[in-house]
mmCIF file of C-alpha atoms in Angstrom:
data_model
loop_
_atom_site.group_PDB
_atom_site.id
_atom_site.type_symbol
_atom_site.label_atom_id
_atom_site.label_comp_id
_atom_site.label_asym_id
_atom_site.label_seq_id
_atom_site.Cartn_x
_atom_site.Cartn_y
_atom_site.Cartn_z
ATOM 1 C CA MET A 1 2.284 -2.804 -7.044
ATOM 2 C CA ASN A 2 -0.306 -2.328 -4.320
ATOM 3 C CA PRO A 3 -4.012 -1.892 -5.119
ATOM 4 C CA ALA A 4 -4.503 -0.153 -1.770
ATOM 5 C CA VAL A 5 -2.061 2.590 -2.820
ATOM 6 C CA THR A 6 -3.646 2.799 -6.271
ATOM 7 C CA PHE A 7 -7.029 3.215 -4.580
ATOM 8 C CA SER A 8 -5.634 6.223 -2.694
ATOM 9 C CA PHE A 9 -4.441 7.826 -5.938
ATOM 10 C CA VAL A 10 -7.854 7.334 -7.517
ATOM 11 C CA TRP A 11 -9.591 8.843 -4.485
ATOM 12 C CA LEU A 12 -7.353 11.925 -4.651
ATOM 13 C CA ARG A 13 -8.022 12.140 -8.418
ATOM 14 C CA ASP A 14 -4.336 11.855 -9.173
ATOM 15 C CA MET A 15 -5.432 8.922 -11.334
ATOM 16 C CA ASP A 16 -8.731 8.457 -13.171
ATOM 17 C CA LEU A 17 -10.983 5.515 -12.335
ATOM 18 C CA LYS A 18 -10.391 3.600 -15.577
ATOM 19 C CA THR A 19 -6.612 3.842 -15.245
ATOM 20 C CA GLY A 20 -6.821 2.874 -11.587
ATOM 21 C CA LEU A 21 -8.841 -0.266 -12.345
ATOM 22 C CA LEU A 22 -6.392 -1.256 -15.080
ATOM 23 C CA TYR A 23 -3.505 -0.756 -12.663
ATOM 24 C CA MET A 24 -5.210 -2.960 -10.079
ATOM 25 C CA LEU A 25 -5.907 -5.647 -12.673
ATOM 26 C CA ALA A 26 -2.249 -5.614 -13.678
ATOM 27 C CA GLN A 27 -1.166 -5.755 -10.030
ATOM 28 C CA PHE A 28 -3.316 -8.812 -9.279
ATOM 29 C CA ALA A 29 -2.172 -10.501 -12.488
ATOM 30 C CA GLY A 30 1.458 -9.719 -11.676
ATOM 31 C CA ALA A 31 1.083 -11.178 -8.175
ATOM 32 C CA TRP A 32 -0.415 -14.356 -9.632
ATOM 33 C CA PHE A 33 2.402 -14.686 -12.155
ATOM 34 C CA GLY A 34 5.017 -13.978 -9.499
ATOM 35 C CA ALA A 35 3.580 -16.731 -7.293
ATOM 36 C CA LEU A 36 3.733 -19.119 -10.256
ATOM 37 C CA VAL A 37 7.410 -18.294 -10.768
ATOM 38 C CA LEU A 38 8.057 -18.832 -7.045
ATOM 39 C CA TRP A 39 6.363 -22.212 -7.218
ATOM 40 C CA GLY A 40 8.547 -23.166 -10.168
ATOM 41 C CA CYS A 41 11.696 -22.121 -8.299
ATOM 42 C CA THR A 42 10.842 -24.124 -5.166
ATOM 43 C CA ALA A 43 8.893 -27.121 -6.513
ATOM 44 C CA SER A 44 11.795 -29.535 -5.985
ATOM 45 C CA LEU A 45 11.561 -29.072 -2.198
ATOM 46 C CA VAL A 46 8.683 -31.572 -2.033
ATOM 47 C CA PHE A 47 10.097 -34.135 -4.479
ATOM 48 C CA TYR A 48 11.514 -36.281 -1.659
ATOM 49 C CA CYS A 49 8.545 -36.158 0.712
ATOM 50 C CA ASP A 50 7.413 -39.721 -0.101
ATOM 51 C CA LEU A 51 10.873 -41.255 0.145
ATOM 52 C CA ASN A 52 11.345 -41.055 3.925
ATOM 53 C CA ASP A 53 15.040 -40.816 3.148
ATOM 54 C CA ALA A 54 17.286 -40.192 6.142
ATOM 55 C CA ARG A 55 19.476 -38.031 3.953
ATOM 56 C CA TYR A 56 16.758 -35.357 4.002
ATOM 57 C CA PRO A 57 15.991 -34.868 7.722
ATOM 58 C CA ASP A 58 14.881 -31.260 7.214
ATOM 59 C CA ASN A 59 12.171 -32.253 4.768
ATOM 60 C CA SER A 60 9.502 -32.972 7.402
ATOM 61 C CA ASN A 61 8.495 -29.339 7.842
ATOM 62 C CA VAL A 62 8.061 -28.564 4.163
ATOM 63 C CA CYS A 63 6.208 -31.842 3.633
ATOM 64 C CA GLU A 64 3.811 -31.124 6.484
ATOM 65 C CA THR A 65 2.995 -27.584 5.370
ATOM 66 C CA SER A 66 2.657 -28.576 1.701
ATOM 67 C CA ALA A 67 0.533 -31.726 2.071
ATOM 68 C CA THR A 68 -2.812 -31.825 0.254
ATOM 69 C CA GLY A 69 -5.872 -33.751 1.328
ATOM 70 C CA ASP A 70 -5.405 -36.533 -1.244
ATOM 71 C CA GLY A 71 -1.931 -37.553 -0.113
ATOM 72 C CA GLY A 72 -0.066 -35.370 -2.581
ATOM 73 C CA TYR A 73 1.946 -32.220 -2.123
ATOM 74 C CA GLY A 74 1.234 -28.729 -3.335
ATOM 75 C CA PRO A 75 3.425 -25.646 -3.542
ATOM 76 C CA PRO A 76 6.164 -25.735 -0.877
ATOM 77 C CA TYR A 77 5.292 -23.936 2.343
ATOM 78 C CA GLY A 78 2.096 -22.700 0.704
ATOM 79 C CA LEU A 79 4.221 -20.061 -1.038
ATOM 80 C CA GLY A 80 4.087 -17.992 2.145
ATOM 81 C CA ALA A 81 0.359 -17.360 1.878
ATOM 82 C CA ASN A 82 -0.969 -14.970 4.519
ATOM 83 C CA GLN A 83 -2.867 -16.611 7.363
ATOM 84 C CA VAL A 84 -4.360 -15.266 10.569
ATOM 85 C CA ALA A 85 -2.553 -16.638 13.626
ATOM 86 C CA PRO A 86 -4.587 -19.124 15.703
ATOM 87 C CA LYS A 87 -4.790 -16.824 18.737
ATOM 88 C CA VAL A 88 -5.749 -13.750 16.684
ATOM 89 C CA THR A 89 -9.444 -13.145 16.030
ATOM 90 C CA ASN A 90 -10.697 -12.000 12.648
ATOM 91 C CA GLY A 91 -11.663 -8.630 14.117
ATOM 92 C CA CYS A 92 -8.181 -8.044 15.523
ATOM 93 C CA ALA A 93 -6.638 -9.184 12.242
ATOM 94 C CA PHE A 94 -8.820 -6.692 10.355
ATOM 95 C CA LEU A 95 -7.734 -3.832 12.634
ATOM 96 C CA ILE A 96 -4.066 -4.852 12.484
ATOM 97 C CA GLU A 97 -4.056 -5.021 8.685
ATOM 98 C CA GLY A 98 -5.931 -1.730 8.455
ATOM 99 C CA VAL A 99 -3.457 0.102 10.708
ATOM 100 C CA GLY A 100 -0.490 -1.381 8.856
ATOM 101 C CA THR A 101 -1.884 -0.207 5.521
ATOM 102 C CA PHE A 102 -2.629 3.216 7.020
ATOM 103 C CA VAL A 103 1.042 3.599 7.960
ATOM 104 C CA LEU A 104 2.152 2.569 4.474
ATOM 105 C CA VAL A 105 -0.256 4.798 2.529
ATOM 106 C CA ILE A 106 0.212 7.908 4.671
ATOM 107 C CA THR A 107 3.975 7.514 4.203
ATOM 108 C CA VAL A 108 3.589 7.200 0.425
ATOM 109 C CA LEU A 109 1.413 10.307 0.271
ATOM 110 C CA HIS A 110 3.764 12.448 2.353
ATOM 111 C CA ALA A 111 7.022 11.215 0.855
ATOM 112 C CA ALA A 112 6.103 10.811 -2.817
ATOM 113 C CA VAL A 113 2.890 12.787 -3.471
ATOM 114 C CA HIS A 114 2.918 15.916 -1.302
ATOM 115 C CA LYS A 115 4.040 18.809 -3.469
ATOM 116 C CA LYS A 116 6.304 20.197 -0.751
ATOM 117 C CA SER A 117 7.912 16.874 0.128
ATOM 118 C CA THR A 118 11.687 17.123 0.433
ATOM 119 C CA ALA A 119 12.181 13.353 0.122
ATOM 120 C CA SER A 120 12.894 13.451 -3.620
ATOM 121 C CA ASN A 121 14.903 10.347 -4.567
ATOM 122 C CA ALA A 122 14.886 9.243 -0.927
ATOM 123 C CA ALA A 123 11.116 8.636 -0.974
ATOM 124 C CA PRO A 124 11.566 4.876 -1.589
ATOM 125 C CA ILE A 125 13.692 4.692 1.564
ATOM 126 C CA ALA A 126 10.928 6.226 3.673
ATOM 127 C CA ILE A 127 8.352 3.916 2.098
ATOM 128 C CA GLY A 128 10.645 0.918 2.606
ATOM 129 C CA TRP A 129 10.997 1.735 6.293
ATOM 130 C CA ALA A 130 7.206 1.923 6.615
ATOM 131 C CA VAL A 131 6.913 -1.533 5.035
ATOM 132 C CA LEU A 132 9.654 -2.874 7.328
ATOM 133 C CA ILE A 133 7.960 -1.548 10.466
ATOM 134 C CA ALA A 134 4.628 -3.018 9.366
ATOM 135 C CA HIS A 135 6.237 -6.421 8.791
ATOM 136 C CA LEU A 136 8.052 -6.448 12.134
ATOM 137 C CA VAL A 137 4.749 -5.918 13.933
ATOM 138 C CA LEU A 138 2.279 -7.788 11.707
ATOM 139 C CA VAL A 139 4.132 -10.949 10.643
ATOM 140 C CA PRO A 140 3.468 -12.844 13.904
ATOM 141 C CA GLN A 141 -0.197 -11.814 13.790
ATOM 142 C CA THR A 142 -1.327 -12.030 10.181
ATOM 143 C CA GLY A 143 1.793 -12.634 8.117
ATOM 144 C CA CYS A 144 1.584 -8.952 7.116
ATOM 145 C CA GLY A 145 -0.585 -8.545 4.046
ATOM 146 C CA ILE A 146 -1.150 -4.760 3.678
ATOM 147 C CA ASN A 147 -1.413 -5.526 -0.046
ATOM 148 C CA PRO A 148 -4.411 -7.366 -1.546
ATOM 149 C CA ALA A 149 -2.372 -8.426 -4.584
ATOM 150 C CA ARG A 150 0.333 -9.977 -2.407
ATOM 151 C CA ALA A 151 -2.326 -12.095 -0.651
ATOM 152 C CA PHE A 152 -4.117 -12.950 -3.895
ATOM 153 C CA GLY A 153 -1.192 -14.474 -5.808
ATOM 154 C CA PRO A 154 -0.200 -17.272 -3.409
ATOM 155 C CA LEU A 155 -3.816 -18.127 -2.565
ATOM 156 C CA VAL A 156 -4.769 -18.682 -6.206
ATOM 157 C CA VAL A 157 -1.599 -20.588 -7.127
ATOM 158 C CA ASN A 158 -1.990 -22.796 -4.046
ATOM 159 C CA SER A 159 -5.495 -23.642 -5.233
ATOM 160 C CA MET A 160 -4.074 -24.525 -8.639
ATOM 161 C CA GLY A 161 -1.620 -26.871 -6.885
ATOM 162 C CA GLY A 162 -4.333 -28.583 -4.857
ATOM 163 C CA LEU A 163 -3.467 -26.834 -1.592
ATOM 164 C CA ASN A 164 -6.286 -25.013 0.173
ATOM 165 C CA LYS A 165 -5.062 -21.901 1.962
ATOM 166 C CA TRP A 166 -8.418 -20.100 1.930
ATOM 167 C CA THR A 167 -8.637 -20.548 5.682
ATOM 168 C CA ARG A 168 -10.193 -18.519 8.494
ATOM 169 C CA GLY A 169 -9.937 -14.782 7.943
ATOM 170 C CA TRP A 170 -8.862 -14.873 4.305
ATOM 171 C CA TRP A 171 -11.289 -12.041 3.549
ATOM 172 C CA VAL A 172 -9.351 -9.710 5.888
ATOM 173 C CA TYR A 173 -6.552 -9.343 3.332
ATOM 174 C CA PHE A 174 -8.946 -8.077 0.655
ATOM 175 C CA THR A 175 -10.939 -5.614 2.764
ATOM 176 C CA ALA A 176 -8.794 -4.185 5.577
ATOM 177 C CA PRO A 177 -6.085 -2.727 3.280
ATOM 178 C CA PHE A 178 -8.668 -0.705 1.352
ATOM 179 C CA VAL A 179 -10.261 0.569 4.575
ATOM 180 C CA GLY A 180 -6.860 1.511 5.995
ATOM 181 C CA SER A 181 -5.973 3.204 2.714
ATOM 182 C CA LEU A 182 -9.224 5.197 2.775
ATOM 183 C CA PHE A 183 -8.587 6.469 6.314
ATOM 184 C CA ALA A 184 -5.009 7.414 5.422
ATOM 185 C CA THR A 185 -6.154 9.225 2.287
ATOM 186 C CA LEU A 186 -8.886 11.150 4.123
ATOM 187 C CA THR A 187 -6.392 12.123 6.839
ATOM 188 C CA TYR A 188 -3.977 13.400 4.225
ATOM 189 C CA GLN A 189 -6.686 15.120 2.174
ATOM 190 C CA PHE A 190 -8.547 16.981 4.917
ATOM 191 C CA ILE A 191 -5.739 17.680 7.365
ATOM 192 C CA PHE A 192 -2.396 17.962 5.607
ATOM 193 C CA GLN A 193 -3.334 18.751 1.999
ATOM 194 C CA GLU A 194 -6.099 21.211 2.927
ATOM 195 C CA ARG A 195 -3.849 23.004 5.407
ATOM 196 C CA GLU A 196 -1.159 23.347 2.745
ATOM 197 C CA GLU A 197 -3.656 24.750 0.250
ATOM 198 C CA ASN A 198 -4.820 27.313 2.820
ATOM 199 C CA ASN A 199 -1.222 28.349 3.486
ATOM 200 C CA ASP A 200 -0.609 28.755 -0.250
ATOM 201 C CA LYS A 201 -3.719 30.896 -0.538
ATOM 202 C CA LYS A 202 -2.563 33.121 2.326
ATOM 203 C CA ASN A 203 0.861 33.504 0.717
ATOM 204 C CA ASP A 204 -0.748 34.496 -2.573
ATOM 205 C CA ASP A 205 -2.909 37.058 -0.803
ATOM 206 C CA THR A 206 0.090 38.641 0.888
ATOM 207 C CA LYS A 207 1.830 39.044 -2.468
ATOM 208 C CA LYS A 208 -1.071 41.000 -3.993
ATOM 209 C CA PRO A 209 -0.787 44.825 -3.735
ATOM 210 C CA HIS A 210 -3.161 46.374 -1.269
ATOM 211 C CA PRO A 211 -5.929 48.482 -2.920
ATOM 212 C CA GLU A 212 -4.920 51.523 -0.918
ATOM 213 C CA ASP A 213 -1.326 51.290 -2.042
ATOM 214 C CA LYS A 214 -0.473 53.864 -4.752
ATOM 215 C CA THR A 215 2.416 54.069 -7.097
ATOM 216 C CA PHE A 216 3.581 57.601 -7.721
ATOM 217 C CA GLY A 217 6.636 56.926 -9.834
ATOM 218 C CA ASN A 218 4.869 56.893 -13.180
ATOM 219 C CA GLU A 219 2.130 59.419 -12.486
ATOM 220 C CA ASP A 220 2.018 62.674 -14.424
ATOM 221 C CA THR A 221 2.307 65.653 -12.156
ATOM 222 C CA GLU A 222 1.519 69.233 -12.914
ATOM 223 C CA ALA A 223 4.305 71.791 -12.725
ATOM 224 C CA VAL A 224 3.942 73.909 -9.655
ATOM 225 C CA PRO A 225 4.751 77.571 -10.425
ATOM 226 C CA ILE A 226 7.499 79.112 -8.320
ATOM 227 C CA PRO A 227 6.245 82.229 -6.618
#
């Protein structure tokens, strides 16, 4: 469910362009629908924001982060929409998101795509660890996007709810993952995959009989007269 990973598959021709675009469309649509469901599950968190009721002392944070410009309230907490931290520049955010996506995609390619991968059913564990590491590092900086669909869903649903989360650096989440994916795919394609193909070719060459080798077992031989 990551267009950046789908892009890698299309680049490697493991998936044709038409199928890849349909996958991406489904991924963006699924992220939008998922954000809608999340909004429905958490909408009641802002129901008491206008009451100033002492029974809800923890409501101030959700009310502050969900307030719209017209005095209303949108999706609670902005549905966790990705945002660049105030002290992080757009350039740094782009590089951070690109590196995080690189780690994810290169892990996917080695664990789940490489024909000599020994991960088998454990591939999701390796990929999950890559996602975990990316989140531990990126969350304080950019909220950890590394997935254009994940960023797209909350942003669109927030707009539907009157909450503007298209703030500084929003474009990073729709460009950096594809750039990071491209670098990861090229690294895999021209370093690891090409090396493996060369090794396979050498192994095939060693299995072929040498032209000078002769087999005498089935040859007809003339009887040599005994003197």
